[in-house]
Amino acid sequence: MQDLDPVPTFELDLLAVPKAVPELRRTLSGHPYGAPHPDVQLCVSELLSNVIRHLGEGTPVTVRLTRAPGRIRVAVTDPDPRVWPVLRTAGGDDETGRGLALLDAVSLRWGVEQGPDSKTVWCELGEG
């Protein structure tokens, strides 16, 4: 598989607050890789919501979309290298805990890259 283009096709720095989730979905609905691909919007929403839930409102993040032939990578970078996402199975009565399961179900693959002062949670989706 060919490497991803190192230059993001979309990059946005923002604060992770609840109102940013629908605003980001709206922004991506006008972007060539977000408009025809609802899974891009779903993955960005889930990754941003995880930052809000596990690191707190107001955490600075960077959202990036990059592409390679046949795939799109969605990545969210936050400033806490210690708090990693964990894929779990939510019970039928649980109101939370399904975000990474959704991400896992719709993506080709996903993972975490740790930096010295940050981490990036990413997933790759097929184009189209």
Short mmCIF file of N, CA and C in Angstrom, two decimals:
data_model
loop_
_atom_site.label_atom_id
_atom_site.label_comp_id
_atom_site.label_asym_id
_atom_site.label_seq_id
_atom_site.Cartn_x
_atom_site.Cartn_y
_atom_site.Cartn_z
N MET A 1 0.85 -1.17 0.00
CA MET A 1 0.00 0.00 0.00
C MET A 1 0.89 1.23 0.00
N GLN A 2 0.58 2.19 -0.84
CA GLN A 2 1.38 3.40 -0.97
C GLN A 2 1.25 4.24 0.29
N ASP A 3 2.34 4.92 0.67
CA ASP A 3 2.32 5.79 1.84
C ASP A 3 1.36 6.94 1.64
N LEU A 4 0.88 7.46 2.75
CA LEU A 4 0.00 8.62 2.72
C LEU A 4 0.78 9.85 2.31
N ASP A 5 0.10 10.76 1.65
CA ASP A 5 0.68 12.05 1.31
C ASP A 5 1.00 12.75 2.63
N PRO A 6 2.25 13.17 2.85
CA PRO A 6 2.59 13.80 4.13
C PRO A 6 1.96 15.18 4.33
N VAL A 7 1.46 15.77 3.27
CA VAL A 7 0.83 17.08 3.38
C VAL A 7 -0.66 16.89 3.62
N PRO A 8 -1.18 17.37 4.76
CA PRO A 8 -2.61 17.19 5.01
C PRO A 8 -3.46 17.89 3.95
N THR A 9 -4.55 17.26 3.58
CA THR A 9 -5.49 17.90 2.68
C THR A 9 -6.44 18.78 3.47
N PHE A 10 -6.47 18.58 4.79
CA PHE A 10 -7.29 19.38 5.69
C PHE A 10 -6.58 19.37 7.03
N GLU A 11 -6.42 20.53 7.65
CA GLU A 11 -5.83 20.61 8.98
C GLU A 11 -6.48 21.77 9.71
N LEU A 12 -6.87 21.51 10.96
CA LEU A 12 -7.54 22.53 11.76
C LEU A 12 -7.15 22.36 13.22
N ASP A 13 -6.68 23.45 13.83
CA ASP A 13 -6.42 23.49 15.27
C ASP A 13 -7.66 24.06 15.93
N LEU A 14 -8.11 23.42 17.00
CA LEU A 14 -9.29 23.90 17.71
C LEU A 14 -9.27 23.42 19.15
N LEU A 15 -10.19 23.94 19.93
CA LEU A 15 -10.38 23.48 21.30
C LEU A 15 -11.48 22.44 21.30
N ALA A 16 -11.24 21.34 22.01
CA ALA A 16 -12.22 20.26 22.07
C ALA A 16 -13.32 20.64 23.06
N VAL A 17 -14.39 21.17 22.51
CA VAL A 17 -15.58 21.51 23.28
C VAL A 17 -16.79 20.91 22.56
N PRO A 18 -17.87 20.64 23.28
CA PRO A 18 -19.01 19.98 22.64
C PRO A 18 -19.52 20.66 21.37
N LYS A 19 -19.58 22.00 21.36
CA LYS A 19 -20.10 22.67 20.17
C LYS A 19 -19.19 22.53 18.96
N ALA A 20 -17.91 22.17 19.18
CA ALA A 20 -16.99 21.99 18.07
C ALA A 20 -17.30 20.75 17.25
N VAL A 21 -17.95 19.75 17.86
CA VAL A 21 -18.23 18.50 17.15
C VAL A 21 -19.16 18.74 15.96
N PRO A 22 -20.35 19.32 16.14
CA PRO A 22 -21.20 19.56 14.97
C PRO A 22 -20.62 20.62 14.03
N GLU A 23 -19.90 21.60 14.56
CA GLU A 23 -19.28 22.61 13.69
C GLU A 23 -18.23 21.97 12.78
N LEU A 24 -17.46 21.03 13.32
CA LEU A 24 -16.46 20.36 12.52
C LEU A 24 -17.11 19.47 11.46
N ARG A 25 -18.19 18.79 11.83
CA ARG A 25 -18.92 17.98 10.84
C ARG A 25 -19.42 18.85 9.70
N ARG A 26 -19.96 20.03 10.04
CA ARG A 26 -20.43 20.96 9.00
C ARG A 26 -19.28 21.42 8.12
N THR A 27 -18.16 21.75 8.73
CA THR A 27 -16.99 22.18 7.96
C THR A 27 -16.56 21.07 6.99
N LEU A 28 -16.53 19.85 7.49
CA LEU A 28 -16.09 18.73 6.64
C LEU A 28 -17.12 18.39 5.57
N SER A 29 -18.37 18.73 5.79
CA SER A 29 -19.38 18.43 4.77
C SER A 29 -19.12 19.25 3.50
N GLY A 30 -18.36 20.33 3.61
CA GLY A 30 -17.99 21.13 2.45
C GLY A 30 -16.62 20.80 1.90
N HIS A 31 -15.92 19.86 2.51
CA HIS A 31 -14.58 19.46 2.07
C HIS A 31 -14.70 18.25 1.15
N PRO A 32 -13.88 18.17 0.11
CA PRO A 32 -13.99 17.05 -0.84
C PRO A 32 -13.91 15.65 -0.21
N TYR A 33 -13.19 15.50 0.91
CA TYR A 33 -13.08 14.17 1.51
C TYR A 33 -14.10 13.93 2.60
N GLY A 34 -14.81 14.95 3.02
CA GLY A 34 -15.83 14.78 4.04
C GLY A 34 -17.23 14.71 3.48
N ALA A 35 -17.48 15.46 2.40
CA ALA A 35 -18.84 15.56 1.86
C ALA A 35 -19.39 14.23 1.36
N PRO A 36 -18.67 13.51 0.51
CA PRO A 36 -19.26 12.28 0.00
C PRO A 36 -19.02 11.09 0.92
N HIS A 37 -18.39 11.30 2.05
CA HIS A 37 -17.95 10.19 2.88
C HIS A 37 -18.42 10.40 4.33
N PRO A 38 -19.64 9.96 4.67
CA PRO A 38 -20.14 10.19 6.02
C PRO A 38 -19.30 9.52 7.10
N ASP A 39 -18.55 8.46 6.76
CA ASP A 39 -17.71 7.82 7.77
C ASP A 39 -16.57 8.73 8.21
N VAL A 40 -16.11 9.63 7.35
CA VAL A 40 -15.10 10.60 7.76
C VAL A 40 -15.67 11.48 8.86
N GLN A 41 -16.87 11.98 8.67
CA GLN A 41 -17.50 12.82 9.68
C GLN A 41 -17.75 12.05 10.97
N LEU A 42 -18.17 10.78 10.85
CA LEU A 42 -18.40 9.94 12.03
C LEU A 42 -17.10 9.76 12.81
N CYS A 43 -16.02 9.43 12.13
CA CYS A 43 -14.76 9.18 12.81
C CYS A 43 -14.20 10.44 13.48
N VAL A 44 -14.28 11.57 12.79
CA VAL A 44 -13.82 12.83 13.39
C VAL A 44 -14.66 13.14 14.63
N SER A 45 -15.96 12.94 14.55
CA SER A 45 -16.84 13.20 15.69
C SER A 45 -16.48 12.32 16.88
N GLU A 46 -16.25 11.04 16.61
CA GLU A 46 -15.92 10.10 17.70
C GLU A 46 -14.57 10.42 18.32
N LEU A 47 -13.57 10.72 17.49
CA LEU A 47 -12.25 11.03 18.03
C LEU A 47 -12.26 12.32 18.84
N LEU A 48 -12.95 13.34 18.35
CA LEU A 48 -13.03 14.59 19.08
C LEU A 48 -13.83 14.41 20.38
N SER A 49 -14.91 13.66 20.32
CA SER A 49 -15.72 13.40 21.52
C SER A 49 -14.91 12.64 22.57
N ASN A 50 -14.04 11.73 22.14
CA ASN A 50 -13.20 11.01 23.10
C ASN A 50 -12.26 11.96 23.83
N VAL A 51 -11.71 12.93 23.12
CA VAL A 51 -10.84 13.91 23.78
C VAL A 51 -11.64 14.68 24.84
N ILE A 52 -12.83 15.13 24.47
CA ILE A 52 -13.66 15.89 25.42
C ILE A 52 -13.95 15.04 26.66
N ARG A 53 -14.34 13.80 26.44
CA ARG A 53 -14.74 12.92 27.55
C ARG A 53 -13.56 12.53 28.44
N HIS A 54 -12.42 12.22 27.84
CA HIS A 54 -11.33 11.64 28.62
C HIS A 54 -10.23 12.63 29.02
N LEU A 55 -10.11 13.75 28.31
CA LEU A 55 -9.10 14.74 28.66
C LEU A 55 -9.73 16.04 29.18
N GLY A 56 -10.97 16.28 28.81
CA GLY A 56 -11.66 17.46 29.31
C GLY A 56 -11.94 18.50 28.25
N GLU A 57 -13.00 19.25 28.50
CA GLU A 57 -13.37 20.34 27.59
C GLU A 57 -12.26 21.38 27.54
N GLY A 58 -12.03 21.91 26.36
CA GLY A 58 -11.03 22.95 26.18
C GLY A 58 -9.65 22.44 25.84
N THR A 59 -9.49 21.12 25.72
CA THR A 59 -8.20 20.56 25.34
C THR A 59 -7.88 20.97 23.90
N PRO A 60 -6.69 21.51 23.65
CA PRO A 60 -6.34 21.87 22.27
C PRO A 60 -6.04 20.62 21.45
N VAL A 61 -6.58 20.56 20.26
CA VAL A 61 -6.36 19.43 19.36
C VAL A 61 -6.07 19.92 17.95
N THR A 62 -5.50 19.04 17.17
CA THR A 62 -5.33 19.28 15.74
C THR A 62 -6.01 18.14 15.01
N VAL A 63 -6.88 18.48 14.08
CA VAL A 63 -7.58 17.49 13.26
C VAL A 63 -6.97 17.54 11.87
N ARG A 64 -6.61 16.36 11.34
CA ARG A 64 -6.00 16.29 10.01
C ARG A 64 -6.68 15.22 9.17
N LEU A 65 -6.84 15.52 7.90
CA LEU A 65 -7.24 14.53 6.91
C LEU A 65 -6.12 14.49 5.87
N THR A 66 -5.64 13.29 5.60
CA THR A 66 -4.65 13.10 4.54
C THR A 66 -5.15 11.97 3.66
N ARG A 67 -4.59 11.87 2.48
CA ARG A 67 -5.06 10.81 1.59
C ARG A 67 -3.93 10.17 0.83
N ALA A 68 -4.20 8.95 0.43
CA ALA A 68 -3.36 8.19 -0.48
C ALA A 68 -4.33 7.51 -1.43
N PRO A 69 -3.85 6.97 -2.52
CA PRO A 69 -4.78 6.32 -3.44
C PRO A 69 -5.64 5.27 -2.72
N GLY A 70 -6.94 5.48 -2.79
CA GLY A 70 -7.87 4.51 -2.24
C GLY A 70 -8.17 4.63 -0.77
N ARG A 71 -7.57 5.59 -0.05
CA ARG A 71 -7.86 5.71 1.38
C ARG A 71 -7.70 7.14 1.89
N ILE A 72 -8.38 7.38 2.98
CA ILE A 72 -8.33 8.67 3.67
C ILE A 72 -7.94 8.38 5.12
N ARG A 73 -7.01 9.16 5.65
CA ARG A 73 -6.65 9.02 7.07
C ARG A 73 -7.22 10.21 7.83
N VAL A 74 -7.92 9.90 8.90
CA VAL A 74 -8.46 10.89 9.83
C VAL A 74 -7.59 10.80 11.08
N ALA A 75 -7.08 11.93 11.55
CA ALA A 75 -6.20 11.92 12.73
C ALA A 75 -6.53 13.08 13.64
N VAL A 76 -6.53 12.81 14.94
CA VAL A 76 -6.73 13.86 15.94
C VAL A 76 -5.57 13.77 16.93
N THR A 77 -4.84 14.88 17.05
CA THR A 77 -3.70 14.95 17.95
C THR A 77 -4.08 15.77 19.17
N ASP A 78 -3.75 15.25 20.35
CA ASP A 78 -4.00 15.98 21.60
C ASP A 78 -2.71 16.02 22.42
N PRO A 79 -2.66 16.86 23.47
CA PRO A 79 -1.41 17.06 24.19
C PRO A 79 -1.13 16.08 25.32
N ASP A 80 -1.86 14.97 25.43
CA ASP A 80 -1.62 14.04 26.54
C ASP A 80 -1.18 12.68 26.01
N PRO A 81 0.13 12.39 26.06
CA PRO A 81 0.61 11.11 25.54
C PRO A 81 0.27 9.92 26.44
N ARG A 82 -0.25 10.17 27.65
CA ARG A 82 -0.48 9.08 28.60
C ARG A 82 -1.86 8.45 28.50
N VAL A 83 -2.87 9.20 28.10
CA VAL A 83 -4.25 8.68 28.08
C VAL A 83 -4.55 8.11 26.71
N TRP A 84 -4.51 6.77 26.59
CA TRP A 84 -4.72 6.10 25.31
C TRP A 84 -6.13 5.55 25.22
N PRO A 85 -6.69 5.54 24.02
CA PRO A 85 -8.03 4.96 23.85
C PRO A 85 -7.98 3.44 24.00
N VAL A 86 -9.06 2.89 24.53
CA VAL A 86 -9.16 1.45 24.73
C VAL A 86 -10.44 0.97 24.08
N LEU A 87 -10.31 0.01 23.19
CA LEU A 87 -11.48 -0.60 22.55
C LEU A 87 -12.13 -1.53 23.57
N ARG A 88 -13.40 -1.30 23.83
CA ARG A 88 -14.10 -2.15 24.79
C ARG A 88 -15.46 -2.52 24.23
N THR A 89 -16.08 -3.47 24.86
CA THR A 89 -17.41 -3.89 24.46
C THR A 89 -18.41 -3.28 25.43
N ALA A 90 -19.27 -2.43 24.92
CA ALA A 90 -20.28 -1.79 25.77
C ALA A 90 -21.44 -2.76 25.96
N GLY A 91 -21.98 -2.76 27.17
CA GLY A 91 -23.16 -3.58 27.46
C GLY A 91 -24.40 -2.95 26.85
N GLY A 92 -25.45 -3.72 26.76
CA GLY A 92 -26.70 -3.25 26.17
C GLY A 92 -27.29 -2.03 26.85
N ASP A 93 -27.06 -1.87 28.16
CA ASP A 93 -27.60 -0.74 28.90
C ASP A 93 -26.63 0.42 29.02
N ASP A 94 -25.39 0.24 28.57
CA ASP A 94 -24.39 1.31 28.66
C ASP A 94 -24.74 2.45 27.71
N GLU A 95 -24.60 3.67 28.21
CA GLU A 95 -24.89 4.84 27.38
C GLU A 95 -23.65 5.34 26.66
N THR A 96 -22.49 4.87 27.04
CA THR A 96 -21.24 5.28 26.40
C THR A 96 -20.39 4.04 26.12
N GLY A 97 -19.25 4.25 25.47
CA GLY A 97 -18.31 3.17 25.28
C GLY A 97 -18.37 2.50 23.92
N ARG A 98 -19.09 3.10 22.99
CA ARG A 98 -19.21 2.49 21.66
C ARG A 98 -18.40 3.22 20.58
N GLY A 99 -17.80 4.35 20.92
CA GLY A 99 -17.12 5.17 19.93
C GLY A 99 -16.00 4.46 19.20
N LEU A 100 -15.09 3.82 19.94
CA LEU A 100 -14.00 3.12 19.28
C LEU A 100 -14.49 1.88 18.56
N ALA A 101 -15.54 1.25 19.06
CA ALA A 101 -16.11 0.09 18.35
C ALA A 101 -16.66 0.53 17.00
N LEU A 102 -17.30 1.70 16.96
CA LEU A 102 -17.77 2.25 15.68
C LEU A 102 -16.60 2.54 14.76
N LEU A 103 -15.60 3.18 15.30
CA LEU A 103 -14.40 3.50 14.53
C LEU A 103 -13.78 2.23 13.97
N ASP A 104 -13.68 1.21 14.80
CA ASP A 104 -13.11 -0.07 14.39
C ASP A 104 -13.95 -0.73 13.30
N ALA A 105 -15.27 -0.58 13.40
CA ALA A 105 -16.17 -1.21 12.43
C ALA A 105 -16.13 -0.55 11.05
N VAL A 106 -15.99 0.77 11.00
CA VAL A 106 -16.07 1.46 9.71
C VAL A 106 -14.71 1.69 9.07
N SER A 107 -13.63 1.57 9.84
CA SER A 107 -12.31 1.87 9.29
C SER A 107 -11.60 0.61 8.81
N LEU A 108 -10.64 0.82 7.91
CA LEU A 108 -9.79 -0.27 7.45
C LEU A 108 -8.83 -0.69 8.57
N ARG A 109 -8.35 0.32 9.30
CA ARG A 109 -7.48 0.10 10.45
C ARG A 109 -7.41 1.39 11.24
N TRP A 110 -6.97 1.29 12.47
CA TRP A 110 -6.81 2.47 13.31
C TRP A 110 -5.68 2.22 14.30
N GLY A 111 -5.19 3.30 14.90
CA GLY A 111 -4.11 3.14 15.86
C GLY A 111 -3.79 4.43 16.57
N VAL A 112 -2.71 4.39 17.33
CA VAL A 112 -2.26 5.53 18.13
C VAL A 112 -0.77 5.70 17.89
N GLU A 113 -0.34 6.93 17.67
CA GLU A 113 1.07 7.26 17.57
C GLU A 113 1.41 8.17 18.73
N GLN A 114 2.40 7.79 19.51
CA GLN A 114 2.77 8.57 20.68
C GLN A 114 3.97 9.44 20.38
N GLY A 115 3.85 10.71 20.75
CA GLY A 115 4.97 11.64 20.67
C GLY A 115 5.43 11.94 22.08
N PRO A 116 6.48 12.73 22.23
CA PRO A 116 6.97 13.04 23.58
C PRO A 116 5.97 13.86 24.40
N ASP A 117 5.22 14.72 23.73
CA ASP A 117 4.28 15.58 24.44
C ASP A 117 2.87 15.53 23.85
N SER A 118 2.58 14.47 23.11
CA SER A 118 1.26 14.38 22.48
C SER A 118 1.01 12.94 22.03
N LYS A 119 -0.19 12.71 21.58
CA LYS A 119 -0.51 11.47 20.89
C LYS A 119 -1.47 11.79 19.76
N THR A 120 -1.46 10.93 18.76
CA THR A 120 -2.36 11.07 17.64
C THR A 120 -3.13 9.76 17.50
N VAL A 121 -4.44 9.87 17.56
CA VAL A 121 -5.30 8.72 17.30
C VAL A 121 -5.79 8.87 15.87
N TRP A 122 -5.64 7.82 15.07
CA TRP A 122 -5.95 7.90 13.65
C TRP A 122 -6.74 6.68 13.21
N CYS A 123 -7.41 6.85 12.09
CA CYS A 123 -8.04 5.72 11.43
C CYS A 123 -7.96 5.95 9.92
N GLU A 124 -8.00 4.85 9.18
CA GLU A 124 -7.97 4.94 7.73
C GLU A 124 -9.26 4.35 7.17
N LEU A 125 -9.82 5.07 6.23
CA LEU A 125 -11.08 4.68 5.58
C LEU A 125 -10.83 4.50 4.09
N GLY A 126 -11.58 3.61 3.48
CA GLY A 126 -11.52 3.50 2.04
C GLY A 126 -12.18 4.70 1.41
N GLU A 127 -11.67 5.17 0.28
CA GLU A 127 -12.30 6.30 -0.41
C GLU A 127 -13.56 5.81 -1.12
N GLY A 128 -14.58 6.65 -1.05
CA GLY A 128 -15.80 6.38 -1.80
C GLY A 128 -16.65 5.33 -1.30
#
